[in-house]
PDB file of C-alpha atoms in Angstrom:
ATOM      1  CA  MET F   1      -4.348 -27.461 -47.154  1.00 51.00           C
ATOM      2  CA  GLY F   2      -5.476 -24.851 -44.772  1.00 55.00           C
ATOM      3  CA  VAL F   3      -4.225 -21.448 -44.178  1.00 59.00           C
ATOM      4  CA  THR F   4      -2.870 -21.048 -40.474  1.00 59.00           C
ATOM      5  CA  VAL F   5      -3.666 -17.504 -39.132  1.00 56.00           C
ATOM      6  CA  LYS F   6      -0.890 -16.529 -36.771  1.00 57.00           C
ATOM      7  CA  PRO F   7      -2.256 -13.751 -34.402  1.00 64.00           C
ATOM      8  CA  ASP F   8      -0.067 -10.658 -34.287  1.00 85.00           C
ATOM      9  CA  LEU F   9       0.915 -10.782 -30.742  1.00 84.00           C
ATOM     10  CA  LYS F  10       2.301  -7.336 -30.805  1.00 84.00           C
ATOM     11  CA  LYS F  11      -0.915  -6.008 -31.852  1.00 88.00           C
ATOM     12  CA  LEU F  12      -3.121  -7.986 -29.599  1.00 90.00           C
ATOM     13  CA  ILE F  13      -0.904  -6.889 -26.485  1.00 89.00           C
ATOM     14  CA  ALA F  14      -0.981  -3.194 -27.875  1.00 90.00           C
ATOM     15  CA  ILE F  15      -4.881  -3.502 -27.917  1.00 92.00           C
ATOM     16  CA  ALA F  16      -5.053  -5.086 -24.562  1.00 92.00           C
ATOM     17  CA  ALA F  17      -3.052  -2.276 -23.058  1.00 92.00           C
ATOM     18  CA  LEU F  18      -5.241   0.306 -24.560  1.00 93.00           C
ATOM     19  CA  VAL F  19      -8.427  -1.190 -23.278  1.00 94.00           C
ATOM     20  CA  VAL F  20      -7.091  -1.634 -19.620  1.00 93.00           C
ATOM     21  CA  PHE F  21      -5.413   1.602 -19.431  1.00 94.00           C
ATOM     22  CA  VAL F  22      -7.574   3.876 -21.743  1.00 94.00           C
ATOM     23  CA  ALA F  23     -10.961   2.462 -22.392  1.00 95.00           C
ATOM     24  CA  LEU F  24     -11.655   0.757 -19.022  1.00 94.00           C
ATOM     25  CA  PRO F  25     -11.272   4.162 -17.073  1.00 94.00           C
ATOM     26  CA  ILE F  26     -13.441   5.864 -19.748  1.00 95.00           C
ATOM     27  CA  LEU F  27     -15.941   3.126 -19.468  1.00 95.00           C
ATOM     28  CA  PHE F  28     -16.086   3.180 -15.633  1.00 94.00           C
ATOM     29  CA  TYR F  29     -16.369   7.077 -15.782  1.00 93.00           C
ATOM     30  CA  ALA F  30     -19.162   6.752 -18.540  1.00 93.00           C
ATOM     31  CA  LEU F  31     -21.043   4.057 -16.485  1.00 92.00           C
ATOM     32  CA  GLY F  32     -20.453   5.988 -13.164  1.00 88.00           C
ATOM     33  CA  ASP F  33     -23.503   7.521 -11.325  1.00 84.00           C
ATOM     34  CA  PHE F  34     -22.033  11.015 -11.000  1.00 84.00           C
ATOM     35  CA  PRO F  35     -23.999  14.279 -11.549  1.00 83.00           C
ATOM     36  CA  ARG F  36     -22.424  15.654 -14.863  1.00 84.00           C
ATOM     37  CA  ARG F  37     -20.926  19.194 -14.894  1.00 85.00           C
ATOM     38  CA  SER F  38     -19.868  21.503 -17.522  1.00 87.00           C
ATOM     39  CA  VAL F  39     -17.953  20.119 -20.701  1.00 91.00           C
ATOM     40  CA  LEU F  40     -14.813  21.720 -19.329  1.00 92.00           C
ATOM     41  CA  LYS F  41     -14.848  20.181 -15.921  1.00 91.00           C
ATOM     42  CA  GLU F  42     -15.865  16.762 -17.296  1.00 92.00           C
ATOM     43  CA  ALA F  43     -13.135  16.999 -19.861  1.00 94.00           C
ATOM     44  CA  ILE F  44     -10.496  17.781 -16.919  1.00 94.00           C
ATOM     45  CA  SER F  45     -11.620  15.027 -14.900  1.00 93.00           C
ATOM     46  CA  LEU F  46     -11.736  12.510 -17.715  1.00 94.00           C
ATOM     47  CA  LEU F  47      -8.265  13.313 -18.969  1.00 95.00           C
ATOM     48  CA  THR F  48      -6.909  13.366 -15.353  1.00 95.00           C
ATOM     49  CA  LEU F  49      -8.327   9.791 -14.962  1.00 95.00           C
ATOM     50  CA  VAL F  50      -6.814   8.523 -17.980  1.00 95.00           C
ATOM     51  CA  ALA F  51      -3.500  10.275 -17.171  1.00 95.00           C
ATOM     52  CA  LEU F  52      -3.444   8.443 -13.762  1.00 95.00           C
ATOM     53  CA  SER F  53      -4.288   5.256 -15.472  1.00 95.00           C
ATOM     54  CA  LEU F  54      -1.490   5.654 -17.803  1.00 94.00           C
ATOM     55  CA  MET F  55       0.887   6.543 -15.159  1.00 94.00           C
ATOM     56  CA  LEU F  56       0.017   3.143 -13.549  1.00 94.00           C
ATOM     57  CA  GLY F  57       0.687   1.482 -16.872  1.00 93.00           C
ATOM     58  CA  GLN F  58       4.317   2.719 -16.762  1.00 92.00           C
ATOM     59  CA  PHE F  59       5.036  -0.153 -14.347  1.00 92.00           C
ATOM     60  CA  PHE F  60       4.257  -2.553 -17.171  1.00 92.00           C
ATOM     61  CA  LEU F  61       6.715  -0.742 -19.655  1.00 90.00           C
ATOM     62  CA  ALA F  62       9.730  -1.345 -17.585  1.00 87.00           C
ATOM     63  CA  ARG F  63      12.459  -3.901 -17.251  1.00 86.00           C
ATOM     64  CA  SER F  64      10.292  -5.804 -14.855  1.00 84.00           C
ATOM     65  CA  ASN F  65       8.058  -6.733 -17.573  1.00 86.00           C
ATOM     66  CA  MET F  66      10.690  -8.658 -19.708  1.00 86.00           C
ATOM     67  CA  GLY F  67       7.974 -10.334 -21.776  1.00 86.00           C
ATOM     68  CA  VAL F  68       6.781  -7.142 -23.291  1.00 87.00           C
ATOM     69  CA  ILE F  69      10.564  -6.052 -23.870  1.00 87.00           C
ATOM     70  CA  GLU F  70      11.417  -9.088 -25.505  1.00 87.00           C
ATOM     71  CA  LEU F  71       8.584  -8.735 -27.801  1.00 87.00           C
ATOM     72  CA  TYR F  72       8.854  -5.201 -28.757  1.00 87.00           C
ATOM     73  CA  ASN F  73      12.583  -4.462 -27.882  1.00 86.00           C
ATOM     74  CA  LEU F  74      13.915  -2.183 -25.192  1.00 88.00           C
ATOM     75  CA  ARG F  75      14.402   1.100 -27.340  1.00 89.00           C
ATOM     76  CA  ARG F  76      10.716   1.034 -28.353  1.00 90.00           C
ATOM     77  CA  ILE F  77       9.399   0.256 -24.999  1.00 91.00           C
ATOM     78  CA  ARG F  78      11.482   3.085 -23.633  1.00 90.00           C
ATOM     79  CA  THR F  79      10.167   5.562 -26.272  1.00 92.00           C
ATOM     80  CA  VAL F  80       6.473   4.649 -25.337  1.00 92.00           C
ATOM     81  CA  HIS F  81       7.496   4.921 -21.587  1.00 92.00           C
ATOM     82  CA  ALA F  82       8.853   8.304 -22.315  1.00 92.00           C
ATOM     83  CA  VAL F  83       6.019   9.553 -24.450  1.00 93.00           C
ATOM     84  CA  ILE F  84       3.322   8.338 -21.862  1.00 92.00           C
ATOM     85  CA  ALA F  85       5.512  10.171 -19.136  1.00 90.00           C
ATOM     86  CA  ASN F  86       5.511  13.432 -20.875  1.00 89.00           C
ATOM     87  CA  PHE F  87       1.583  13.501 -21.563  1.00 89.00           C
ATOM     88  CA  ALA F  88       0.558  11.958 -18.171  1.00 91.00           C
ATOM     89  CA  VAL F  89       3.189  13.478 -15.919  1.00 89.00           C
ATOM     90  CA  SER F  90       2.725  16.888 -17.383  1.00 91.00           C
ATOM     91  CA  TRP F  91      -1.200  16.628 -17.015  1.00 94.00           C
ATOM     92  CA  LEU F  92      -0.796  15.172 -13.492  1.00 95.00           C
ATOM     93  CA  LEU F  93       1.711  17.930 -12.482  1.00 95.00           C
ATOM     94  CA  LEU F  94      -0.855  20.602 -13.663  1.00 95.00           C
ATOM     95  CA  HIS F  95      -3.702  18.856 -11.864  1.00 94.00           C
ATOM     96  CA  PRO F  96      -3.751  21.065  -8.941  1.00 93.00           C
ATOM     97  CA  PHE F  97      -3.843  24.152 -11.197  1.00 94.00           C
ATOM     98  CA  LEU F  98      -6.391  22.224 -13.384  1.00 94.00           C
ATOM     99  CA  VAL F  99      -8.962  21.859 -10.516  1.00 92.00           C
ATOM    100  CA  VAL F 100      -9.331  25.761 -10.250  1.00 92.00           C
ATOM    101  CA  VAL F 101      -9.208  26.506 -13.934  1.00 92.00           C
ATOM    102  CA  PRO F 102     -13.150  26.539 -14.317  1.00 90.00           C
ATOM    103  CA  ARG F 103     -13.182  29.155 -11.522  1.00 90.00           C
ATOM    104  CA  PHE F 104     -11.988  31.721 -14.286  1.00 91.00           C
ATOM    105  CA  PHE F 105     -15.174  31.245 -15.986  1.00 90.00           C
ATOM    106  CA  GLU F 106     -17.557  31.137 -13.081  1.00 85.00           C
ATOM    107  CA  ALA F 107     -18.905  33.614 -10.549  1.00 84.00           C
ATOM    108  CA  GLY F 108     -17.859  32.855  -6.791  1.00 86.00           C
ATOM    109  CA  ILE F 109     -14.457  32.181  -5.344  1.00 89.00           C
ATOM    110  CA  GLU F 110     -11.328  33.432  -7.307  1.00 91.00           C
ATOM    111  CA  PRO F 111      -9.188  30.940  -8.735  1.00 92.00           C
ATOM    112  CA  TRP F 112      -6.195  31.768  -6.698  1.00 92.00           C
ATOM    113  CA  ASP F 113      -8.243  32.037  -3.592  1.00 92.00           C
ATOM    114  CA  ALA F 114      -9.633  28.623  -4.220  1.00 92.00           C
ATOM    115  CA  MET F 115      -6.087  27.131  -4.968  1.00 92.00           C
ATOM    116  CA  THR F 116      -4.872  28.787  -1.459  1.00 92.00           C
ATOM    117  CA  MET F 117      -7.781  27.444   0.487  1.00 90.00           C
ATOM    118  CA  MET F 118      -7.083  23.872  -1.143  1.00 90.00           C
ATOM    119  CA  LEU F 119      -3.533  23.871  -0.450  1.00 88.00           C
ATOM    120  CA  THR F 120      -3.878  25.068   3.086  1.00 89.00           C
ATOM    121  CA  THR F 121      -6.621  22.826   4.289  1.00 86.00           C
ATOM    122  CA  TYR F 122      -4.467  20.357   6.162  1.00 80.00           C
ATOM    123  CA  SER F 123      -7.420  18.850   7.993  1.00 81.00           C
ATOM    124  CA  SER F 124      -7.950  16.685   4.987  1.00 81.00           C
ATOM    125  CA  THR F 125      -5.777  13.615   4.765  1.00 88.00           C
ATOM    126  CA  GLY F 126      -6.673  13.421   0.970  1.00 90.00           C
ATOM    127  CA  ILE F 127      -5.191  16.920   0.386  1.00 92.00           C
ATOM    128  CA  ALA F 128      -1.902  15.915   2.282  1.00 92.00           C
ATOM    129  CA  LEU F 129      -1.629  12.709   0.360  1.00 94.00           C
ATOM    130  CA  GLY F 130      -2.181  14.605  -2.935  1.00 94.00           C
ATOM    131  CA  LEU F 131       0.458  17.261  -2.022  1.00 94.00           C
ATOM    132  CA  ALA F 132       3.055  14.470  -0.975  1.00 95.00           C
ATOM    133  CA  ALA F 133       2.233  12.628  -4.361  1.00 96.00           C
ATOM    134  CA  TRP F 134       2.663  15.855  -6.263  1.00 96.00           C
ATOM    135  CA  VAL F 135       6.026  16.522  -4.670  1.00 96.00           C
ATOM    136  CA  LEU F 136       7.119  12.960  -5.376  1.00 96.00           C
ATOM    137  CA  LEU F 137       6.077  13.222  -9.100  1.00 95.00           C
ATOM    138  CA  LEU F 138       7.940  16.333  -9.351  1.00 95.00           C
ATOM    139  CA  VAL F 139      11.054  14.734  -8.019  1.00 95.00           C
ATOM    140  CA  LEU F 140      10.632  11.666 -10.124  1.00 94.00           C
ATOM    141  CA  THR F 141      10.240  13.890 -13.224  1.00 93.00           C
ATOM    142  CA  VAL F 142      13.346  15.997 -12.452  1.00 93.00           C
ATOM    143  CA  THR F 143      15.462  13.235 -11.726  1.00 93.00           C
ATOM    144  CA  ALA F 144      14.384  11.317 -14.835  1.00 93.00           C
ATOM    145  CA  ILE F 145      15.114  14.361 -17.001  1.00 92.00           C
ATOM    146  CA  PHE F 146      18.534  15.009 -15.510  1.00 92.00           C
ATOM    147  CA  ARG F 147      19.249  11.269 -15.004  1.00 91.00           C
ATOM    148  CA  ILE F 148      22.770  11.345 -16.702  1.00 91.00           C
ATOM    149  CA  ARG F 149      23.944  14.331 -15.039  1.00 92.00           C
ATOM    150  CA  LEU F 150      22.696  13.014 -11.652  1.00 90.00           C
ATOM    151  CA  ILE F 151      24.363   9.660 -12.271  1.00 91.00           C
ATOM    152  CA  LYS F 152      27.654  11.402 -12.963  1.00 91.00           C
ATOM    153  CA  ALA F 153      27.498  13.883 -10.211  1.00 91.00           C
ATOM    154  CA  LEU F 154      26.657  11.143  -7.605  1.00 89.00           C
ATOM    155  CA  HIS F 155      29.241   8.816  -9.074  1.00 90.00           C
ATOM    156  CA  THR F 156      26.732   6.141  -9.257  1.00 88.00           C
ATOM    157  CA  LYS F 157      25.611   3.386 -11.825  1.00 90.00           C
ATOM    158  CA  TYR F 158      22.452   3.406 -13.870  1.00 87.00           C
ATOM    159  CA  PRO F 159      21.002   0.220 -12.222  1.00 88.00           C
ATOM    160  CA  ARG F 160      21.173   2.148  -9.137  1.00 90.00           C
ATOM    161  CA  TRP F 161      19.354   5.282 -10.604  1.00 90.00           C
ATOM    162  CA  ARG F 162      16.836   2.825 -12.061  1.00 90.00           C
ATOM    163  CA  HIS F 163      16.203   1.244  -8.433  1.00 90.00           C
ATOM    164  CA  PHE F 164      15.768   4.794  -7.053  1.00 92.00           C
ATOM    165  CA  HIS F 165      13.348   5.502 -10.009  1.00 93.00           C
ATOM    166  CA  GLY F 166      11.252   2.431  -9.346  1.00 93.00           C
ATOM    167  CA  MET F 167      11.014   2.798  -5.500  1.00 93.00           C
ATOM    168  CA  LEU F 168      10.084   6.564  -5.946  1.00 95.00           C
ATOM    169  CA  SER F 169       7.334   5.528  -8.304  1.00 94.00           C
ATOM    170  CA  ILE F 170       6.090   3.087  -5.812  1.00 95.00           C
ATOM    171  CA  ALA F 171       5.957   5.698  -3.322  1.00 96.00           C
ATOM    172  CA  LEU F 172       4.406   8.143  -5.627  1.00 95.00           C
ATOM    173  CA  THR F 173       1.718   5.654  -6.662  1.00 95.00           C
ATOM    174  CA  THR F 174       0.682   4.701  -3.117  1.00 96.00           C
ATOM    175  CA  PHE F 175       0.067   8.434  -2.158  1.00 96.00           C
ATOM    176  CA  ALA F 176      -1.658   9.169  -5.612  1.00 96.00           C
ATOM    177  CA  LEU F 177      -4.019   6.318  -5.256  1.00 96.00           C
ATOM    178  CA  LEU F 178      -4.922   7.018  -1.661  1.00 95.00           C
ATOM    179  CA  HIS F 179      -5.460  10.597  -2.666  1.00 95.00           C
ATOM    180  CA  ALA F 180      -7.513   9.618  -5.770  1.00 94.00           C
ATOM    181  CA  ILE F 181      -9.680   7.097  -3.690  1.00 93.00           C
ATOM    182  CA  SER F 182     -10.117   9.627  -0.900  1.00 91.00           C
ATOM    183  CA  LEU F 183     -11.068  12.654  -2.844  1.00 90.00           C
ATOM    184  CA  GLY F 184     -11.779  11.563  -6.308  1.00 90.00           C
ATOM    185  CA  ARG F 185     -14.988  12.523  -7.492  1.00 88.00           C
ATOM    186  CA  HIS F 186     -15.207   9.572 -10.134  1.00 90.00           C
ATOM    187  CA  THR F 187     -13.377   6.780  -8.372  1.00 90.00           C
ATOM    188  CA  ASP F 188     -16.289   4.599  -7.192  1.00 89.00           C
ATOM    189  CA  THR F 189     -15.747   1.087  -6.440  1.00 92.00           C
ATOM    190  CA  PRO F 190     -15.226  -0.219  -9.837  1.00 92.00           C
ATOM    191  CA  MET F 191     -12.776   2.612 -10.849  1.00 93.00           C
ATOM    192  CA  ALA F 192     -10.876   2.281  -7.386  1.00 94.00           C
ATOM    193  CA  THR F 193     -10.837  -1.470  -7.804  1.00 95.00           C
ATOM    194  CA  MET F 194      -9.254  -1.212 -11.329  1.00 94.00           C
ATOM    195  CA  LEU F 195      -6.660   1.263 -10.157  1.00 95.00           C
ATOM    196  CA  ILE F 196      -5.867  -0.807  -7.150  1.00 96.00           C
ATOM    197  CA  VAL F 197      -5.393  -3.975  -9.103  1.00 96.00           C
ATOM    198  CA  VAL F 198      -3.355  -2.492 -11.657  1.00 95.00           C
ATOM    199  CA  SER F 199      -1.096  -0.827  -9.399  1.00 95.00           C
ATOM    200  CA  VAL F 200      -0.666  -3.986  -7.044  1.00 95.00           C
ATOM    201  CA  VAL F 201       0.173  -6.178  -9.973  1.00 95.00           C
ATOM    202  CA  GLY F 202       2.476  -3.320 -11.515  1.00 93.00           C
ATOM    203  CA  VAL F 203       4.459  -2.749  -7.961  1.00 94.00           C
ATOM    204  CA  ALA F 204       4.504  -6.512  -7.391  1.00 93.00           C
ATOM    205  CA  MET F 205       6.320  -7.088 -10.832  1.00 91.00           C
ATOM    206  CA  LEU F 206       8.742  -4.161 -10.016  1.00 91.00           C
ATOM    207  CA  LEU F 207       9.609  -5.622  -6.500  1.00 90.00           C
ATOM    208  CA  ARG F 208       9.858  -9.101  -7.832  1.00 88.00           C
ATOM    209  CA  MET F 209      12.703  -7.732 -10.113  1.00 86.00           C
ATOM    210  CA  TYR F 210      14.311  -5.721  -7.265  1.00 83.00           C
ATOM    211  CA  PHE F 211      14.214  -8.344  -4.690  1.00 81.00           C
ATOM    212  CA  PRO F 212      14.129 -11.785  -6.251  1.00 76.00           C
ATOM    213  CA  GLN F 213      13.312 -14.452  -3.594  1.00 66.00           C
ATOM    214  CA  ARG F 214      14.032 -17.543  -5.771  1.00 59.00           C
ATOM    215  CA  ALA F 215      15.837 -18.550  -8.828  1.00 51.00           C
ATOM    216  CA  GLY F 216      14.180 -17.755 -12.033  1.00 56.00           C
ATOM    217  CA  ALA F 217      12.951 -14.360 -11.325  1.00 55.00           C
ATOM    218  CA  PRO F 218      13.645 -11.912 -14.149  1.00 57.00           C
ATOM    219  CA  GLU F 219      17.121 -10.204 -14.091  1.00 57.00           C
ATOM    220  CA  PRO F 220      17.461  -6.770 -15.483  1.00 57.00           C
ATOM    221  CA  PRO F 221      19.652  -6.709 -18.518  1.00 56.00           C
ATOM    222  CA  SER F 222      23.065  -5.682 -17.966  1.00 52.00           C
ATOM    223  CA  ALA F 223      23.995  -2.026 -18.741  1.00 47.00           C
ATOM    224  CA  PRO F 224      27.072  -1.679 -21.108  1.00 47.00           C
ATOM    225  CA  ASN F 225      27.440   1.996 -20.512  1.00 49.00           C
ATOM    226  CA  VAL F 226      25.368   4.523 -18.907  1.00 45.00           C
ATOM    227  CA  ARG F 227      24.738   6.857 -21.627  1.00 49.00           C
ATOM    228  CA  GLU F 228      23.399   4.328 -23.957  1.00 50.00           C
ATOM    229  CA  GLN F 229      21.237   2.818 -21.259  1.00 50.00           C
ATOM    230  CA  ALA F 230      19.886   6.342 -20.195  1.00 49.00           C
ATOM    231  CA  ARG F 231      19.133   7.681 -23.593  1.00 48.00           C
TER     232      ARG F 231
ATOM    233  CA  MET Y   1     -34.073  17.667  -5.504  1.00 55.00           C
ATOM    234  CA  THR Y   2     -32.155  20.845  -5.369  1.00 78.00           C
ATOM    235  CA  ILE Y   3     -28.578  20.328  -4.020  1.00 82.00           C
ATOM    236  CA  GLN Y   4     -27.599  17.116  -5.527  1.00 82.00           C
ATOM    237  CA  HIS Y   5     -24.298  15.582  -4.595  1.00 86.00           C
ATOM    238  CA  ILE Y   6     -21.033  16.470  -2.868  1.00 90.00           C
ATOM    239  CA  GLY Y   7     -18.086  14.560  -4.235  1.00 87.00           C
ATOM    240  CA  GLY Y   8     -14.422  15.165  -3.419  1.00 87.00           C
ATOM    241  CA  CYS Y   9     -14.995  17.303  -0.403  1.00 92.00           C
ATOM    242  CA  ILE Y  10     -11.718  18.369   1.100  1.00 92.00           C
ATOM    243  CA  GLY Y  11     -13.301  19.483   4.470  1.00 91.00           C
ATOM    244  CA  CYS Y  12     -12.636  23.230   4.291  1.00 92.00           C
ATOM    245  CA  ARG Y  13     -16.156  24.055   5.672  1.00 92.00           C
ATOM    246  CA  GLU Y  14     -16.719  26.895   3.396  1.00 92.00           C
ATOM    247  CA  CYS Y  15     -20.116  25.457   2.121  1.00 93.00           C
ATOM    248  CA  VAL Y  16     -21.252  24.844   5.665  1.00 94.00           C
ATOM    249  CA  LEU Y  17     -20.430  28.653   6.408  1.00 93.00           C
ATOM    250  CA  SER Y  18     -21.817  29.990   3.307  1.00 92.00           C
ATOM    251  CA  CYS Y  19     -25.148  28.124   3.240  1.00 92.00           C
ATOM    252  CA  PRO Y  20     -27.887  30.446   4.559  1.00 90.00           C
ATOM    253  CA  CYS Y  21     -30.389  27.588   5.057  1.00 89.00           C
ATOM    254  CA  ASP Y  22     -28.111  25.400   7.213  1.00 91.00           C
ATOM    255  CA  VAL Y  23     -28.355  22.585   4.644  1.00 92.00           C
ATOM    256  CA  ILE Y  24     -24.911  21.342   4.789  1.00 94.00           C
ATOM    257  CA  ARG Y  25     -23.367  19.976   7.839  1.00 94.00           C
ATOM    258  CA  MET Y  26     -19.927  18.512   8.610  1.00 93.00           C
ATOM    259  CA  ASP Y  27     -19.580  14.659   9.089  1.00 92.00           C
ATOM    260  CA  GLU Y  28     -16.833  14.977  11.748  1.00 90.00           C
ATOM    261  CA  ALA Y  29     -16.055  11.389  11.506  1.00 90.00           C
ATOM    262  CA  VAL Y  30     -14.728  11.638   8.001  1.00 88.00           C
ATOM    263  CA  ASN Y  31     -14.198  15.375   8.014  1.00 89.00           C
ATOM    264  CA  LYS Y  32     -16.375  15.874   4.847  1.00 91.00           C
ATOM    265  CA  ALA Y  33     -19.319  17.972   4.265  1.00 93.00           C
ATOM    266  CA  VAL Y  34     -22.596  16.130   3.818  1.00 93.00           C
ATOM    267  CA  ILE Y  35     -26.114  17.122   2.702  1.00 93.00           C
ATOM    268  CA  ALA Y  36     -28.091  17.032   5.907  1.00 93.00           C
ATOM    269  CA  TYR Y  37     -31.398  18.942   4.988  1.00 91.00           C
ATOM    270  CA  PRO Y  38     -31.725  18.807   1.244  1.00 88.00           C
ATOM    271  CA  ALA Y  39     -35.499  19.905   1.291  1.00 86.00           C
ATOM    272  CA  ASP Y  40     -34.412  23.261   2.867  1.00 87.00           C
ATOM    273  CA  CYS Y  41     -32.081  24.121  -0.179  1.00 88.00           C
ATOM    274  CA  GLN Y  42     -33.185  27.167  -1.754  1.00 84.00           C
ATOM    275  CA  ILE Y  43     -30.748  26.980  -4.702  1.00 84.00           C
ATOM    276  CA  CYS Y  44     -28.651  30.045  -4.024  1.00 85.00           C
ATOM    277  CA  HIS Y  45     -25.739  28.329  -5.208  1.00 87.00           C
ATOM    278  CA  LEU Y  46     -23.488  30.101  -2.636  1.00 89.00           C
ATOM    279  CA  CYS Y  47     -21.963  26.526  -1.530  1.00 92.00           C
ATOM    280  CA  ARG Y  48     -21.201  25.725  -5.122  1.00 90.00           C
ATOM    281  CA  MET Y  49     -19.619  29.059  -5.763  1.00 90.00           C
ATOM    282  CA  TYR Y  50     -17.497  28.938  -2.690  1.00 91.00           C
ATOM    283  CA  CYS Y  51     -16.251  25.469  -2.931  1.00 93.00           C
ATOM    284  CA  PRO Y  52     -12.684  25.594  -3.788  1.00 92.00           C
ATOM    285  CA  VAL Y  53     -12.694  22.226  -5.422  1.00 91.00           C
ATOM    286  CA  ASP Y  54     -16.016  22.343  -7.073  1.00 89.00           C
ATOM    287  CA  ALA Y  55     -17.095  19.360  -5.096  1.00 91.00           C
ATOM    288  CA  ILE Y  56     -20.959  20.497  -5.113  1.00 91.00           C
ATOM    289  CA  THR Y  57     -23.393  19.755  -7.856  1.00 88.00           C
ATOM    290  CA  LEU Y  58     -26.805  21.352  -7.881  1.00 86.00           C
ATOM    291  CA  SER Y  59     -29.866  20.433  -9.879  1.00 80.00           C
ATOM    292  CA  PRO Y  60     -30.017  22.251 -13.327  1.00 71.00           C
ATOM    293  CA  GLU Y  61     -33.080  24.354 -12.286  1.00 66.00           C
ATOM    294  CA  LYS Y  62     -31.951  27.866 -11.523  1.00 59.00           C
ATOM    295  CA  THR Y  63     -34.804  28.712  -9.202  1.00 59.00           C
ATOM    296  CA  ILE Y  64     -37.608  27.236  -7.104  1.00 59.00           C
ATOM    297  CA  PRO Y  65     -41.098  28.341  -8.096  1.00 60.00           C
ATOM    298  CA  VAL Y  66     -42.079  30.998  -5.712  1.00 59.00           C
ATOM    299  CA  VAL Y  67     -45.452  30.598  -4.087  1.00 64.00           C
ATOM    300  CA  VAL Y  68     -47.553  33.592  -4.051  1.00 69.00           C
ATOM    301  CA  SER Y  69     -50.919  34.164  -2.612  1.00 73.00           C
ATOM    302  CA  TRP Y  70     -52.541  35.591  -5.804  1.00 69.00           C
ATOM    303  CA  GLY Y  71     -51.415  32.505  -7.768  1.00 54.00           C
TER     304      GLY Y  71
END
């Protein structure tokens, strides 16, 4: 009589997600051929990369990924989605300010002058893309925080808001990725490839749910009431 | 090597204007600063200090050895 070892699928998927969305960006960062700077600057860069990667991972913690929802249940996935959003979104919203933070501790251009110059260099496509992504992220965050009020005020339904949230996140991801690839100090070929692949798969899953082409495409679960769904 | 790397340039031209030795030039095709004459760098750190996005990395040496006639 042998003992069958059933692999804990939940743990395996959690570990795989951590490897893809946390360990892989750190690995590419560590292996990248970039001149290292001060600990503060490198820590800010690394945390920004992880935040971006985790933000892309949000596509896989949505109703488009029904396999994961069925495995863990919707409430838990929603909690993880919210926790990651709190960390990653907060960090990415602070990103323009964090870029100039080291200037407080160095000689040379003042932090606010650096910020002004950065935000007014319109000749750079990368900066314009970054500004667009930042504004979209702000809109995404505000509309997510006040979603219940928004749904009531606009007399709409929760699935419609979800659709808006998803489409906005696709636009944001497009701008953010182009910004990261254009201006990112650490987005070399392996890092950029990883970010693009993760984004394309995540966006494709979301679009497949929104625009099912054939029978068998995953249907989002129906919403019994707005408050319960939006909580 | 003195000036090592420019990564994440936003094309504001501050480094080009601040460099006293004309080491950095703009690549107009991509609107980014490039290290054109690295051998001329005197490690004055002005480009690094005036870069708003901290895109420029210099070698760790603070100065280059000064050549004097009396050794």
